[in-house]
Amino acid sequence: MPGHLALVTDSTAYLPQQAVDRHRIQVVPLSVAVGDEVFAEGVEISPKDVAEALRSKQRVTTSRPSPETFAAAYRAAAEAGARGVVSIHLSAELSGTAEAAQLAAAAAPIPVRVVDSRLVGMALGGCVLAAAESVAALEAARAGSAPGGGAGDRDGTAEVDGTVADLDLVVASAEARAAGTAGFFYVDTLEHLRRGGRIGTAQALVGSALAVKPLLHLSGGRIEPLEKVRTASRAIARLEELAVEWAAQQPVDITVHHLAAAHRAEPLAERLRERVPGLRELYVSEVGAVIGAHVGPGLLAVVVSPVIASPH
């Protein structure tokens, strides 16, 4: 559609494919290296592949997309008729992905707004979906306000000003969703997070020495310890309670993430379906290779995202 607003995100949003297709979201993959082989997340390597590599003690590392990869995405959006792009990415505290996007945005042929969600997984994905809902509302209003359902009668200055204002509104929608989103998660061991530099060595050693099961959360864009419990079953029960408490009575979307732990994720999701009165959408999703490389098999996470009214 000529004159539309385009959305770009990265592969760690773990969005359902039907949502990607419906909203025409362009997903830029991060890379995963297993030994000396490098793969594009979501394209060339699966969560199962990473879980097996970690279990067999292979070296697994991850890397951000290059600025040129983002530049190509923004050029493609412009060539498809987009008048602007909102590019929403995982926390800059965890990855240089948003920085790479910002470098590319500076030279893009159309206006690009880069958003550091300070989140990851479907916490990030929820922000992208909020932006998509905002884009749909804006484009419907734009089509309805122009004679004949088009927008071609604006002069150039008005068109540029309108695009900037619309991009601001879409960014505001994503940021409002991010501000109310919580992510809680359990891992069988902190060792993978320690190896990847995503949590301090001292914190990882304390967890191992005491044989505790750590609960973590996203705070300020970082992965931080939240609580320690003695067993996996208690950790999972506490995850459930935290999610129910955060959701309260408000309308929310919930995602239960896991890595090679569907036997834990499915029952938890069903319990949350029964206990959260404001539940709108419930997703059960295995995390991809990038996050899987840092958390290891056995991950169980719950993302609670409030359904925010559009600022327009």
C-alpha positions in Angstrom: 0.0 0.0 0.0 1.6 3.3 -1.1 2.3 5.7 1.7 2.0 3.2 4.5 4.1 3.0 7.7 6.3 0.0 7.9 7.4 -2.0 10.9 10.7 -3.7 11.4 11.8 -5.8 14.4 14.4 -8.5 15.1 14.1 -12.3 15.5 14.2 -12.2 19.3 10.6 -10.9 19.3 9.4 -14.4 18.6 6.2 -13.2 17.1 3.6 -15.7 15.8 4.1 -16.0 12.0 0.4 -15.2 11.4 0.9 -11.8 13.1 4.1 -11.1 11.1 2.2 -11.9 7.9 -1.0 -10.0 8.8 0.9 -6.8 9.8 3.6 -7.1 7.1 6.3 -6.9 9.8 9.9 -7.3 8.5 11.9 -9.5 10.9 15.7 -9.1 10.8 17.5 -12.2 12.1 20.3 -12.2 14.7 23.0 -14.8 14.2 23.9 -17.9 16.2 27.3 -19.6 15.9 27.6 -23.3 16.9 31.3 -24.0 16.9 32.6 -22.5 13.7 29.2 -22.5 11.8 27.0 -19.4 11.8 23.3 -19.5 11.3 20.5 -17.0 10.9 18.0 -17.3 13.8 14.5 -18.4 12.7 15.8 -19.3 9.2 18.7 -21.7 9.5 18.7 -23.0 13.1 15.9 -24.1 15.4 15.5 -24.1 19.2 15.9 -27.8 19.2 19.3 -27.5 17.4 20.5 -25.1 20.1 19.2 -27.1 23.0 21.1 -30.2 21.6 24.3 -28.2 21.1 24.2 -26.9 24.6 23.5 -30.3 26.1 26.5 -31.7 24.2 28.7 -28.8 25.5 29.3 -27.3 22.1 30.3 -23.6 22.0 27.3 -21.5 21.2 27.5 -17.7 20.7 25.3 -15.0 19.3 25.8 -11.8 17.4 23.7 -8.8 16.3 22.7 -8.0 12.7 25.0 -5.6 10.8 24.0 -2.0 10.2 24.0 -2.9 6.5 21.4 -5.6 7.1 19.1 -3.0 8.6 19.9 -0.5 5.9 18.7 -3.1 3.4 15.5 -3.6 5.3 14.8 0.2 5.3 15.6 0.5 1.6 13.2 -2.4 0.9 10.5 -0.7 2.9 11.0 2.5 0.9 10.9 0.7 -2.4 7.7 -1.0 -1.3 6.1 2.5 -0.9 6.5 3.1 2.8 6.6 6.7 3.9 8.3 5.9 7.3 9.5 3.0 9.4 9.3 2.2 13.1 12.0 -0.3 14.0 11.6 -1.9 17.4 14.3 -4.1 19.0 15.5 -6.0 22.0 17.1 -4.3 24.9 20.3 -2.4 24.2 21.5 -3.7 27.6 21.5 -7.2 26.1 22.6 -6.7 22.5 24.0 -4.1 20.1 21.0 -4.7 17.7 19.3 -1.4 18.4 22.6 0.4 17.9 23.1 -1.2 14.5 19.5 -0.2 13.6 20.2 3.4 14.7 23.4 3.5 12.5 21.4 2.4 9.5 18.5 4.7 10.2 20.7 7.8 9.9 21.2 7.1 6.2 17.8 5.6 5.4 15.9 7.1 2.4 12.7 7.6 4.5 12.3 8.6 8.2 13.1 5.7 10.6 12.4 5.8 14.3 14.4 3.2 16.3 12.9 2.0 19.6 14.9 0.2 22.3 12.2 -1.7 23.9 14.4 -2.7 26.9 12.7 -6.0 26.6 13.1 -9.4 24.8 11.0 -12.3 23.6 7.2 -11.7 23.4 7.7 -8.8 25.8 9.3 -7.1 22.8 6.8 -8.8 20.5 3.9 -7.2 22.4 5.4 -3.8 21.8 5.6 -4.6 18.1 2.0 -5.7 18.1 0.9 -2.5 19.9 2.7 -0.6 17.2 1.0 -2.6 14.5 -2.4 -1.8 16.0 -1.5 1.9 16.0 -0.4 1.8 12.4 -3.6 0.1 11.4 -5.6 2.8 13.2 -3.6 5.6 11.6 -3.8 4.2 8.1 -7.6 3.8 8.4 -8.0 7.4 9.6 -5.6 8.6 6.8 -7.6 6.8 4.1 -10.9 8.0 5.5 -9.9 11.6 5.7 -8.7 12.1 2.1 -11.1 12.6 -0.8 -11.7 9.3 -2.5 -10.1 7.4 0.4 -6.5 8.5 -0.6 -3.9 10.7 0.8 -2.4 12.1 -2.4 -3.8 15.6 -2.1 -1.4 16.6 0.7 1.5 19.0 -0.3 5.0 17.9 0.4 5.5 19.8 3.6 2.2 18.5 5.1 3.1 15.0 4.0 6.5 15.1 5.8 4.9 16.7 8.9 2.1 14.1 8.9 4.6 11.3 8.7 6.7 12.5 11.6 3.6 13.0 13.7 2.3 9.5 12.8 5.7 7.9 13.6 5.6 9.7 17.0 2.2 8.2 17.7 3.3 4.7 16.8 6.4 4.9 18.9 4.3 6.2 21.8 2.0 3.1 21.5 5.1 0.8 21.6 6.6 2.6 24.6 3.3 2.6 26.5 3.1 -1.2 26.1 6.7 -1.6 27.1 6.2 0.5 30.3 3.6 -1.9 31.6 5.1 -5.2 30.5 6.7 -7.6 32.9 8.8 -10.7 32.2 9.5 -13.3 34.8 11.6 -16.5 34.2 13.1 -19.6 35.6 16.2 -21.4 34.4 17.6 -24.7 35.5 21.1 -23.2 35.8 22.6 -19.7 35.6 25.7 -21.1 33.9 24.6 -20.2 30.3 23.7 -16.6 31.3 27.1 -16.3 33.0 29.0 -17.6 30.0 27.2 -15.1 27.8 27.9 -12.2 30.1 24.2 -11.6 30.8 24.5 -12.1 34.5 27.3 -11.5 37.0 29.7 -14.3 37.8 29.2 -13.9 41.6 25.4 -14.2 41.2 25.8 -17.4 39.2 28.2 -18.9 41.7 26.0 -18.2 44.6 23.1 -19.9 42.9 25.2 -23.0 42.1 26.8 -23.2 45.6 23.4 -23.1 47.4 21.7 -25.4 44.9 18.8 -22.9 44.6 16.5 -22.5 41.7 16.7 -18.9 40.6 13.8 -16.7 39.5 14.8 -13.7 37.4 13.1 -10.8 35.7 13.7 -8.0 33.2 14.5 -4.8 35.0 15.9 -1.6 33.4 16.6 -3.6 30.2 18.7 -6.1 32.1 18.3 -9.6 33.5 18.3 -9.4 37.2 17.8 -11.9 40.0 14.3 -11.7 41.6 13.9 -14.5 44.1 15.5 -17.8 45.1 13.5 -21.0 45.8 14.6 -24.5 46.6 12.9 -26.6 44.0 11.8 -26.4 40.3 8.2 -27.0 41.3 8.2 -24.1 43.7 9.8 -21.9 41.1 7.1 -22.7 38.6 4.4 -22.1 41.2 5.9 -18.7 42.0 6.1 -17.8 38.4 2.4 -18.4 38.2 1.7 -16.2 41.2 3.9 -13.4 39.9 2.0 -13.4 36.6 -1.4 -13.4 38.3 -0.4 -10.6 40.6 1.0 -8.4 37.7 -2.1 -9.0 35.5 -4.5 -8.1 38.3 -7.9 -7.3 36.8 -6.6 -5.3 33.8 -6.9 -6.6 30.2 -3.6 -8.4 29.3 -1.9 -10.6 26.8 0.2 -13.4 28.3 3.0 -15.5 26.7 4.5 -18.6 28.3 7.9 -19.1 26.8 10.1 -22.2 27.2 13.1 -24.0 25.7 12.7 -27.8 25.5 10.2 -27.7 28.3 6.7 -27.9 26.7 5.7 -30.3 29.5 6.1 -27.4 31.9 4.8 -24.6 29.7 1.5 -26.1 28.6 0.1 -26.8 32.1 1.2 -23.4 33.3 -0.5 -21.7 30.4 -3.8 -23.5 31.2 -3.7 -22.5 34.8 -3.1 -18.9 33.8 -6.0 -19.1 31.4 -8.3 -20.1 34.4 -6.8 -17.5 36.8 -6.4 -14.3 34.9 -9.8 -12.6 34.4 -8.6 -9.9 32.0 -6.8 -12.3 29.6 -7.1 -11.4 26.0 -4.5 -13.5 24.1 -2.5 -16.4 25.5 0.5 -17.7 23.6 2.7 -20.7 24.3 6.0 -20.2 22.5 9.4 -21.9 22.4 12.1 -19.3 22.4 14.4 -19.2 19.4 18.1 -20.0 19.1 19.5 -16.6 20.3 17.7 -16.5 23.7 18.0 -20.3 24.0 21.8 -20.0 23.7 21.8 -17.8 26.8 19.3 -19.5 29.0 19.7 -23.2 28.2 17.2 -26.0 28.1 14.6 -26.0 30.8 13.8 -22.3 30.6 10.2 -21.3 31.6 9.1 -17.7 31.3 5.9 -15.7 31.6 5.4 -12.3 29.9 2.5 -10.2 30.9 1.7 -7.3 28.6 -1.2 -4.9 29.4 -3.5 -4.0 26.5 -3.0 -0.2 26.3 -5.6 2.1 24.7 -4.2 3.7 21.5 -2.9 7.3 22.1 -4.9 8.4 19.1 
